Short mmCIF file of C-alpha atoms and ligand atoms in Angstrom, two decimals:
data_model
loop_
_atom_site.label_atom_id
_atom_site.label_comp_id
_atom_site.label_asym_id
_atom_site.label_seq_id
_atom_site.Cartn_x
_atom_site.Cartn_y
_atom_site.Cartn_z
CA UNK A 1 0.00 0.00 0.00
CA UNK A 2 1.46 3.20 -0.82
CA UNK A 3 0.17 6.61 -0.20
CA UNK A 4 -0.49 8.64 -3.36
CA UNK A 5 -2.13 12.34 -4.22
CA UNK A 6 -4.99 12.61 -7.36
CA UNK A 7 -4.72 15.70 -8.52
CA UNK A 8 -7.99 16.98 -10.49
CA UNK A 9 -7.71 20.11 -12.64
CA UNK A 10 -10.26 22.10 -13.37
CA UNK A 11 -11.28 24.09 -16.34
CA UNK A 12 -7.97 22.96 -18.28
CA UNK A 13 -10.30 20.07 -20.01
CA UNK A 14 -12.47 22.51 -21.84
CA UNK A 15 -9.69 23.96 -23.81
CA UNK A 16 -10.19 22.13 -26.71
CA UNK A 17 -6.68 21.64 -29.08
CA UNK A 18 -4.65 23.69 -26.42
CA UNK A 19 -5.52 21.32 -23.86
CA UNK A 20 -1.99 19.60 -24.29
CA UNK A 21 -0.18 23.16 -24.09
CA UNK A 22 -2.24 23.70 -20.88
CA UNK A 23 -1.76 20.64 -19.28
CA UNK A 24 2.26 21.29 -19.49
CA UNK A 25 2.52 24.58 -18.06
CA UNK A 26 -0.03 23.00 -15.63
CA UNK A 27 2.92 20.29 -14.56
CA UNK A 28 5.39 22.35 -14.49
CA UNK A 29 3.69 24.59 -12.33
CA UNK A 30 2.91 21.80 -9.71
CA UNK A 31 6.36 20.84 -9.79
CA UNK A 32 7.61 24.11 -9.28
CA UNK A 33 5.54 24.43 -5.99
CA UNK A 34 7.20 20.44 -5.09
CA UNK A 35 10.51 21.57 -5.33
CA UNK A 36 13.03 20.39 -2.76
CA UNK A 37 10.83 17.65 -1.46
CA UNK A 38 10.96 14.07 -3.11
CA UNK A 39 7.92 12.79 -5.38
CA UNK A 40 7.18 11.86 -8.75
CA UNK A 41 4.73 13.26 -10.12
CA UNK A 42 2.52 11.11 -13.27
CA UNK A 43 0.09 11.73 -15.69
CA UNK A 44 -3.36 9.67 -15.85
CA UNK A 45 -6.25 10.53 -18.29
CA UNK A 46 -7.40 13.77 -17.31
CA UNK A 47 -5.78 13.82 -13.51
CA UNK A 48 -2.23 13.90 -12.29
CA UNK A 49 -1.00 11.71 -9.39
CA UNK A 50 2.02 12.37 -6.94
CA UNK A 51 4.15 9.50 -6.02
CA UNK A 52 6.92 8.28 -4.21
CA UNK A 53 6.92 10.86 -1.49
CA UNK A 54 8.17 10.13 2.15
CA UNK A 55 4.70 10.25 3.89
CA UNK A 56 5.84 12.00 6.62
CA UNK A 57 5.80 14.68 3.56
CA UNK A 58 2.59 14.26 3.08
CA UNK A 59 1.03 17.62 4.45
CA UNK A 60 3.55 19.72 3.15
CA UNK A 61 2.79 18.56 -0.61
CA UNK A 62 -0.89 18.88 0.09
CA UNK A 63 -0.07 22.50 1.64
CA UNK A 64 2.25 23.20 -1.53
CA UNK A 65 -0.76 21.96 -4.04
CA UNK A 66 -3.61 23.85 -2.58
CA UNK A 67 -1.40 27.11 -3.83
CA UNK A 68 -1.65 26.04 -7.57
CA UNK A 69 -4.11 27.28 -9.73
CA UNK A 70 -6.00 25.03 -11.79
CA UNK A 71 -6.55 22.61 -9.23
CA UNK A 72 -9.72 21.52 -9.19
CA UNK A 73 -9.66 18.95 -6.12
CA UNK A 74 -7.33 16.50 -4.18
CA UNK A 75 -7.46 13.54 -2.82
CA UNK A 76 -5.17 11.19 -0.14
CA UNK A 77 -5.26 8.25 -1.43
CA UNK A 78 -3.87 4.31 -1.29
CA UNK A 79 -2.10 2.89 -3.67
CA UNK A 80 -2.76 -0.68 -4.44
CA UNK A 81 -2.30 -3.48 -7.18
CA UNK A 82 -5.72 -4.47 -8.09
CA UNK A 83 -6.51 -7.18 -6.03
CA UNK A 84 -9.86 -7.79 -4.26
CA UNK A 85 -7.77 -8.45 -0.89
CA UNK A 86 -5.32 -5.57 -1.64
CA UNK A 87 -8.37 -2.83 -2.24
CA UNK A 88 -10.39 -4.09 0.49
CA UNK A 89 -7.40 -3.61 2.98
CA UNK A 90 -6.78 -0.44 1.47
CA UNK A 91 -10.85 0.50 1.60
CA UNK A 92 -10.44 -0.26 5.07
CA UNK A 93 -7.92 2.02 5.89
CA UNK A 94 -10.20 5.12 4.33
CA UNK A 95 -13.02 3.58 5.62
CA UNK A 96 -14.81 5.76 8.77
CA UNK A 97 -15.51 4.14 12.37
CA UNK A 98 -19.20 4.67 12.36
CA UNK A 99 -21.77 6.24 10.42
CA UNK A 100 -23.35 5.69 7.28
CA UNK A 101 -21.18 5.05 4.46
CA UNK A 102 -21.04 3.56 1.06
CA UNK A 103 -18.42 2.41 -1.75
CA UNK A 104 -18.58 4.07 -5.19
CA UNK A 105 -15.89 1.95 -7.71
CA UNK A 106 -14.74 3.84 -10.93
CA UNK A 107 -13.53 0.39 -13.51
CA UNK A 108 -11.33 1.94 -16.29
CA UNK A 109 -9.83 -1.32 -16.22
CA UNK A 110 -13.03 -3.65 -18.22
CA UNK A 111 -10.49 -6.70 -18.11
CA UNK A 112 -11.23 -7.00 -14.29
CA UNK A 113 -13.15 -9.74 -13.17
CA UNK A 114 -15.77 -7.91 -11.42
CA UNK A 115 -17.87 -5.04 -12.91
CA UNK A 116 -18.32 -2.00 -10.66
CA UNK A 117 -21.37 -2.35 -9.16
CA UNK A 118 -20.04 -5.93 -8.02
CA UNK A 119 -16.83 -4.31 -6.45
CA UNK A 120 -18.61 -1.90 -4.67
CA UNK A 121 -20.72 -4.86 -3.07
CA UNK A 122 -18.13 -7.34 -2.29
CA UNK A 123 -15.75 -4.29 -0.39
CA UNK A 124 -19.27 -2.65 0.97
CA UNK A 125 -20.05 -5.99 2.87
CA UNK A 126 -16.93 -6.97 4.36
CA UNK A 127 -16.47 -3.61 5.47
CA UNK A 128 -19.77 -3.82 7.00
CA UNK A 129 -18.71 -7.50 8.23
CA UNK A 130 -15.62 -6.51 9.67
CA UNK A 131 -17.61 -3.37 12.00
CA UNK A 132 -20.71 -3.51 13.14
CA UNK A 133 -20.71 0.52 14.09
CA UNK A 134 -21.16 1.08 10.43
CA UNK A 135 -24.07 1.30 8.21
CA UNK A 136 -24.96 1.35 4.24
CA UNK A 137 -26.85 4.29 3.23
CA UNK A 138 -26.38 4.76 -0.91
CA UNK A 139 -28.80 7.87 -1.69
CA UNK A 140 -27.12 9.93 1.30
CA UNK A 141 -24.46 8.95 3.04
CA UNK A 142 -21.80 10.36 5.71
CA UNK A 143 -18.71 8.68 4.14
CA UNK A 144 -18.18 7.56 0.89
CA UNK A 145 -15.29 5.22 -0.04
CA UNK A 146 -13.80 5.50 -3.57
CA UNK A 147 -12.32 3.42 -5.47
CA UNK A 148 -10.34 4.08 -9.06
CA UNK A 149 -9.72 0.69 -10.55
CA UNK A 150 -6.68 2.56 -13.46
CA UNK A 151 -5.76 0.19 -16.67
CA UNK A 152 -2.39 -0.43 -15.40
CA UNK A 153 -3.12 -2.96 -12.81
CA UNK A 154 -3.48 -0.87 -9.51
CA UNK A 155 -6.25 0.90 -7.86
CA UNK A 156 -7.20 4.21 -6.10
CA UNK A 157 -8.80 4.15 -3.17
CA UNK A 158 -9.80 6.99 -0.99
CA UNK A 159 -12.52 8.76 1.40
CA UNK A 160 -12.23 12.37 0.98
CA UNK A 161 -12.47 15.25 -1.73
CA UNK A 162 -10.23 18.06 -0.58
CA UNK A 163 -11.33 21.93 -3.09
CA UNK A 164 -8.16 22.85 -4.17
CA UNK A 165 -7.52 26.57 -5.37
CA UNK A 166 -9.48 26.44 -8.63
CA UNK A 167 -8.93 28.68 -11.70
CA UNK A 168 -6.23 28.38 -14.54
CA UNK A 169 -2.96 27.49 -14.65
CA UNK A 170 -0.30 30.86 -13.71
CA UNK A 171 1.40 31.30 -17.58
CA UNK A 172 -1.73 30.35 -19.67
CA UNK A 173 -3.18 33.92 -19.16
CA UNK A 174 -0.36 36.56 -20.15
CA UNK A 175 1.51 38.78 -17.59
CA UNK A 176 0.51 41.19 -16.08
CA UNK A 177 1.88 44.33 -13.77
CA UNK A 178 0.47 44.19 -9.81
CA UNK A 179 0.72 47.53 -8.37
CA UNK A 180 1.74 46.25 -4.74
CA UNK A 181 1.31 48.85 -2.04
CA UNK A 182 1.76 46.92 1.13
CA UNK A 183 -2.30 47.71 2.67
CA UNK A 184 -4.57 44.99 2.13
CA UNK A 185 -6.26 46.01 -1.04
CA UNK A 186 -3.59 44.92 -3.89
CA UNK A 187 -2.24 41.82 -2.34
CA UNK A 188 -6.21 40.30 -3.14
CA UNK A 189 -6.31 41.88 -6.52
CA UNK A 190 -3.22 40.19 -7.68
CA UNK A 191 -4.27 36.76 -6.27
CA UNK A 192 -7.87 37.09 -8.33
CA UNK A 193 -6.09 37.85 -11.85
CA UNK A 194 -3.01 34.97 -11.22
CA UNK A 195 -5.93 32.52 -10.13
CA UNK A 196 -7.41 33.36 -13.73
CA UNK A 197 -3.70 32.39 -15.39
CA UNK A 198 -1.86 35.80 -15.31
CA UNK A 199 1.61 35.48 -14.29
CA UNK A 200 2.69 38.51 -12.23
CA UNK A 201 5.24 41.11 -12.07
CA UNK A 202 4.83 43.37 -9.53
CA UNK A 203 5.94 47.26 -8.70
CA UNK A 204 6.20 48.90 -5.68
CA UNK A 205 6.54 53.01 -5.23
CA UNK A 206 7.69 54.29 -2.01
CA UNK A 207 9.09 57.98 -0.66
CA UNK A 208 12.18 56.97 0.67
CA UNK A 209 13.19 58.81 3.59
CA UNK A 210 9.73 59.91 3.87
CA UNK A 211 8.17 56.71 4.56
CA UNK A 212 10.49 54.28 6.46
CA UNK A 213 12.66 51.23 5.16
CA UNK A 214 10.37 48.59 6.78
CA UNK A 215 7.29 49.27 3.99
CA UNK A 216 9.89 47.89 1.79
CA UNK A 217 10.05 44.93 4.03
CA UNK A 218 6.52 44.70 4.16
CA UNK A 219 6.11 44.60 0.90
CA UNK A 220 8.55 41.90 -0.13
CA UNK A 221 7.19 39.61 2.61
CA UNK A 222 3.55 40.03 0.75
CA UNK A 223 5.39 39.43 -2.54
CA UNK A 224 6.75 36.11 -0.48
CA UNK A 225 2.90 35.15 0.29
CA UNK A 226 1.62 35.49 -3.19
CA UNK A 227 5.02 33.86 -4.68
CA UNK A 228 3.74 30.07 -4.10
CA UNK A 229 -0.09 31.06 -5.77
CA UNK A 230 1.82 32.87 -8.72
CA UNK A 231 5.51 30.70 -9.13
CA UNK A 232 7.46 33.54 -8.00
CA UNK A 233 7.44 37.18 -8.60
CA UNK A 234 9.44 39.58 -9.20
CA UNK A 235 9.06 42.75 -7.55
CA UNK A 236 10.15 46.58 -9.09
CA UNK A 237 11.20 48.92 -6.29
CA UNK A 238 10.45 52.63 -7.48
CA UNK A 239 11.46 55.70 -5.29
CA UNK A 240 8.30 58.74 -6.28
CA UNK A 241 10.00 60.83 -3.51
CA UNK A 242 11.38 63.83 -5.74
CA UNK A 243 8.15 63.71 -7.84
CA UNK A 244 6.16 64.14 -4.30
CA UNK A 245 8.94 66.91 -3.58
CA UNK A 246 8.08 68.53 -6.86
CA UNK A 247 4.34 68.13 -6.53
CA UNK A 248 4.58 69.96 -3.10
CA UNK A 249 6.43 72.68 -4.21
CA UNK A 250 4.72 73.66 -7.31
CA UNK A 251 1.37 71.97 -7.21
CA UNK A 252 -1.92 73.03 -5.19
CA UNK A 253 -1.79 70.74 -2.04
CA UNK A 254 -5.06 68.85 -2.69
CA UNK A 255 -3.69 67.59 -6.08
CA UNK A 256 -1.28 65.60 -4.25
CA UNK A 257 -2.74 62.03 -4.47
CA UNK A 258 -4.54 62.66 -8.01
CA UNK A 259 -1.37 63.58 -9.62
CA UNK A 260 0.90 61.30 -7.98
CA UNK A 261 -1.34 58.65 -8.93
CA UNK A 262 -0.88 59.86 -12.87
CA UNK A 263 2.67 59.51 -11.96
CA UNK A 264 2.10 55.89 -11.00
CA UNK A 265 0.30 54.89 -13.72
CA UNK A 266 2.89 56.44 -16.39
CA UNK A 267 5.69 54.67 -14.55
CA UNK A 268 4.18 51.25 -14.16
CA UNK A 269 2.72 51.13 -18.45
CA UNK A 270 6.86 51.65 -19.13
CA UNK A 271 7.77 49.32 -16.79
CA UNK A 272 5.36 46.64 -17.62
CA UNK A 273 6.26 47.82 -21.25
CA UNK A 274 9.63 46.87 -20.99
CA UNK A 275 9.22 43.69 -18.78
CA UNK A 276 6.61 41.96 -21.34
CA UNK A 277 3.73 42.64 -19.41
CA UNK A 278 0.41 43.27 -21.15
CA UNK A 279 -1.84 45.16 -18.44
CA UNK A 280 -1.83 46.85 -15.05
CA UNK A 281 -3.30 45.52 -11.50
CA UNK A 282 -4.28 47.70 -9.08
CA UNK A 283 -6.35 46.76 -5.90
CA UNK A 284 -8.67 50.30 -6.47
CA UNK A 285 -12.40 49.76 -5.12
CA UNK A 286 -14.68 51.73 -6.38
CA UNK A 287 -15.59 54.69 -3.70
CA UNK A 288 -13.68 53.29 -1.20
CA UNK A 289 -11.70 55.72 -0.13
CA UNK A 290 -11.21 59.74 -1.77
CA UNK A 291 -8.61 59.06 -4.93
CA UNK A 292 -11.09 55.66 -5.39
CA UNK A 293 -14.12 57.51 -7.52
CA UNK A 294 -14.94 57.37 -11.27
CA UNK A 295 -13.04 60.89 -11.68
CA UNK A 296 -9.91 59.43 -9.82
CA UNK A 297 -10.11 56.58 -11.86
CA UNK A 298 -10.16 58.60 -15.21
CA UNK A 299 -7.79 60.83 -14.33
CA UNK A 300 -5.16 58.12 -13.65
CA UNK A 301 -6.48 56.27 -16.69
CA UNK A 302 -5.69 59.04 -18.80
CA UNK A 303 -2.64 58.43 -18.86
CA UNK A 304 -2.16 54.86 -19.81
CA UNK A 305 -1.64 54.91 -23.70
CA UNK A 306 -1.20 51.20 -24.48
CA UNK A 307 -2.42 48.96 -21.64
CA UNK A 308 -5.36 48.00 -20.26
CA UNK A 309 -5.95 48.32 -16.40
CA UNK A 310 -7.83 45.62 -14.23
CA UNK A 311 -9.15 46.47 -11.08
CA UNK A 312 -11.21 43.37 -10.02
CA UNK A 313 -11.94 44.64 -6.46
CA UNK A 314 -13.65 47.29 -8.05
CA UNK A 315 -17.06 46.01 -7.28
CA UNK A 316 -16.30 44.45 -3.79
CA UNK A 317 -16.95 45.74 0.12
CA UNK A 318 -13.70 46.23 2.24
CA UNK A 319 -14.81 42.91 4.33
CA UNK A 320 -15.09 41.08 1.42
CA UNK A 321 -11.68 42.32 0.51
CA UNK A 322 -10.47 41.17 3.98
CA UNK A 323 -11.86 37.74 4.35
CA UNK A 324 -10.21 37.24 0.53
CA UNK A 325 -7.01 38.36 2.24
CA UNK A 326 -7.01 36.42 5.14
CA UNK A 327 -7.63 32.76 3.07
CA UNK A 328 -4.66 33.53 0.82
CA UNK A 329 -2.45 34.37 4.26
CA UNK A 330 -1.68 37.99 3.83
CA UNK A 331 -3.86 40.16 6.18
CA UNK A 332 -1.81 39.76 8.84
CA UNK A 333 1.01 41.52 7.14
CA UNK A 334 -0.65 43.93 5.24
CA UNK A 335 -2.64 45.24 8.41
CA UNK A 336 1.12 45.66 10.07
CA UNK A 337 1.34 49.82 10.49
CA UNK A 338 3.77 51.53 8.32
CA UNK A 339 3.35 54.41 5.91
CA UNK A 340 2.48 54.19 2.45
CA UNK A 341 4.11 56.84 -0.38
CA UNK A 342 0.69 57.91 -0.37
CA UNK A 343 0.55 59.09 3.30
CA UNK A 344 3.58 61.53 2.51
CA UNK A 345 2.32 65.53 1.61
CA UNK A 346 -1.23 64.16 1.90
CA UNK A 347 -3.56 67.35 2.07
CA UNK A 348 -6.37 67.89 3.58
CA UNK A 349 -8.80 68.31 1.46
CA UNK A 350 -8.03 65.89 -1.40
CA UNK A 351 -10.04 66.25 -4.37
CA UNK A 352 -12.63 63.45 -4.68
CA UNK A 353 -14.19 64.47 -8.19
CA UNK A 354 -10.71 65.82 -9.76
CA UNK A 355 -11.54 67.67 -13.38
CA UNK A 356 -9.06 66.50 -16.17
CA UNK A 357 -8.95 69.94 -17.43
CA UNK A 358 -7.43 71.19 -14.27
CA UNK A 359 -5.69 68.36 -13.32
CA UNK A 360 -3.91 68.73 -16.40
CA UNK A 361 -3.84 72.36 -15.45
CA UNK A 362 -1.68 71.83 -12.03
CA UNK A 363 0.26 68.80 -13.87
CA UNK A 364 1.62 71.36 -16.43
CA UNK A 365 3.28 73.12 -13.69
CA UNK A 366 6.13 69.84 -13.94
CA UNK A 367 8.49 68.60 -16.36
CA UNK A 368 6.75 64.99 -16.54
CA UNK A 369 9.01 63.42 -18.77
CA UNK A 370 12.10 64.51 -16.99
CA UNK A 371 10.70 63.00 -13.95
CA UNK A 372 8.99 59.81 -15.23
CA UNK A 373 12.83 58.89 -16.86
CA UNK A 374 14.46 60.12 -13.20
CA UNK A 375 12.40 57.61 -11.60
CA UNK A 376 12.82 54.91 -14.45
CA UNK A 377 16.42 55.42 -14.44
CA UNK A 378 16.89 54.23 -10.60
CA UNK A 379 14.59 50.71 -10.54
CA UNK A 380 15.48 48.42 -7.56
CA UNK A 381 14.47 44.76 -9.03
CA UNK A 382 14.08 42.02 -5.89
CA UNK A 383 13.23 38.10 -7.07
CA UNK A 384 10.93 36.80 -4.73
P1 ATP B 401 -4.18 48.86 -0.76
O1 ATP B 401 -4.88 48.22 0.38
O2 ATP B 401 -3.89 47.92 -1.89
O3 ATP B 401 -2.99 49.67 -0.31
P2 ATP B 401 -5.77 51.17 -0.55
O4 ATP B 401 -7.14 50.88 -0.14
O5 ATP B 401 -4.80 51.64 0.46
O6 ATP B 401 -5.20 49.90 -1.34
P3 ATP B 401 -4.93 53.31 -2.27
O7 ATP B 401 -3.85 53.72 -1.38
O8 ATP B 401 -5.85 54.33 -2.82
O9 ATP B 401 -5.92 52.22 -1.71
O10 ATP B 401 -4.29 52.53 -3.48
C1 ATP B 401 -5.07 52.02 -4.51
C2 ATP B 401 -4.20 51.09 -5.34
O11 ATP B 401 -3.10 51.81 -5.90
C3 ATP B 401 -3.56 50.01 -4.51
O12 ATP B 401 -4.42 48.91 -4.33
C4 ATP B 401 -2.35 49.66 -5.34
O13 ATP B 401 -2.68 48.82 -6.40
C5 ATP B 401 -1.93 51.03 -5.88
N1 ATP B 401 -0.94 51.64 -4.96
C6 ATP B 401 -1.14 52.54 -3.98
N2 ATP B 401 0.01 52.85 -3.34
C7 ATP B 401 0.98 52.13 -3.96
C8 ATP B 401 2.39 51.99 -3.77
N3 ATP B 401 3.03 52.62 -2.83
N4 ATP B 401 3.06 51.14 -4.58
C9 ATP B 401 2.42 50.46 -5.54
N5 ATP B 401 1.09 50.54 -5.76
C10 ATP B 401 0.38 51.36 -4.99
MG1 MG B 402 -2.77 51.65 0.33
#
């Protein structure tokens, strides 16, 4: 008996004549999140199975595999040569203490002896022999123990279905350029779009000595949270401290935010430009906080010349935004208090409804370009 994962994918079947293409950067994918622990990892029709592992591994490659998207479902399972004695022994070992339960067999192999209905049977009743706590229930039962007779002379057997993180595989959807500010927001944004495919690349601004080295810190331990979901980032460290500096000296005050956010924009569409990516991510909500309106969100758009940008909180409540951020594991480090680039100059009375034509206006009072290839020209690049 040996312990083995089934991996089942998700949406990857319905891709038609890609399928193959998916199904690769699928593998590689899982293998990338195996690394440094022992397995082999195996191809069946339509599922994958991980093998030869030490079993005291066992949770770790389960924890490793619920991280990679386009994983459908998992299941712990025994190993076993297809033998009546071998699967019932191996039944037995999935098999509950007491409750209801029943057997559901899966025969691709139609050279064994028995048909499924016969194998469920036989292994139902000497379960049900062998403990007299248990009972059959077939139209709704507590347990259910499965067994996968394969064509290659072994069988599956197992008890439980464990949801695995969905979506498509990370490489199958383009790249794309995460704005990553450190608060809780972005983090969650970049997780949706990489669970849909999208590699990720991600940029961070800060206003060095303004805001303090351990936001930097902050944000490369999120970077290391979302690194197993997305198989690795790497993260672009951008100072905007003299384009603050030049905003607060020449700008009015409450244009602060709105035109810093321009800045932003510009800076990430040439960086994700240059780096191959083909849109920008931010973690914007839609009237969540003052910069977060329609106007905010056109005035920053206005910028962008060649990419699109996604904003898939856009339509979600902060405490859905949370609870997203606490199942992917990085709440607790984005809710850690530091200041972001955004904190630095911030007025008073930021405006909420900002007018392009004035925005413009107060924008004109700065050499853009100068400071757009200032900032380019000094990129920190960290490999997560
Ligand atoms: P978050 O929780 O992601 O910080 P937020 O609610 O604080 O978002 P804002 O500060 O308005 O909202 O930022 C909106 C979005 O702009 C962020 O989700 C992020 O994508 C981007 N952003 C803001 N500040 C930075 C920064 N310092 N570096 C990179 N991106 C940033
Ligand atoms: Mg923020």
């Amino acid at each position: 008996m040996e312990k083995v994962i089934i991996i089942r994918y998700a949406e990857i079947h319905l891709k038609g004549k890609n399928r193959g293409w998916f199904e690769k950067v699928f593998a590689v994918n899982i293998e990338k999140n195996l690394k440094g622990i022992r397995h082999e990892l195996r191809r069946l029709s339509g599922r994958y199975l991980v093998e030869n592992f030490n079993e005291e591994d066992t949770d770790t490659v389960v924890n490793r595999l619920m991280k990679v998207f386009g994983i459908h479902s998992i299941s712990i399972a025994q190993k076993v040569s297809s033998d009546m004695q071998n699967i019932y022994e191996a039944a037995l070992s999935v098999c509950p203490e007491t409750g209801t339960f029943k057997v559901e067999t899966h025969r691709a192999d139609k050279t064994f002896s028995l048909n499924s209905m016969q194998i469920s049977a036989e292994i139902g009743g000497k379960l049900l022999e062998n403990n007299k706590n248990l009972k059959v229930d077939v139209h709704n039962p507590q347990s259910t123990v499965y067994i996968d007779l394969r064509e290659n002379g072994t069988a599956l057997v197992f008890g439980k279905f464990f949801k695995g993180a969905g979506g498509m595989p990370v490489g199958t959807a383009g790249k794309g350029m995460l704005l990553l500010s450190g608060g809780i927001d972005s983090p969650v944004a970049g997780h949706m779009i990489a669970k849909r495919g999208m590699s990720l690349e991600c940029i961070h601004f800060h206003s060095y000595p303004y805001t303090n080295m351990m936001a930097k810190e902050k944000v490369i331990e999120l970077a290391k949270i979302l690194s197993p979901y997305t198989c690795g980032i790497k993260l672009n460290i951008v100072s905007v401290t003299h384009i603050q500096e030049e905003i607060h000296k020449n700008c009015n005050a409450d244009y602060m935010v709105t035109l810093l956010r321009r800045f932003m924009m510009r800076l990430s569409e040439r960086i994700a430009i240059k780096n191959g990516a083909q849109c920008i991510i931010t973690g914007e909500s839609l009237a969540q906080v003052a910069s977060q309106t329609i106007e905010g969100m056109t005035s920053s758009n206005s910028v962008i010349g060649k990419l699109p940008v996604l904003r898939p909180l856009c339509g979600f409540d902060k405490d859905e935004i949370i609870e997203r951020s606490r199942a992917i594991g990085t709440y607790a480090t984005s809710i850690e208090p530091y200041e972001d680039c955004c904190t630095v100059f911030l007025p008073e009375h930021p405006v909420t409804r900002p007018k392009l034509a004035e925005v413009e206006a107060e924008e004109s009072k700065l050499n853009v370009a100068l400071l757009i290839d200032e900032a380019l020209s000094n990129i920190e690049v960290i490999k997560v």
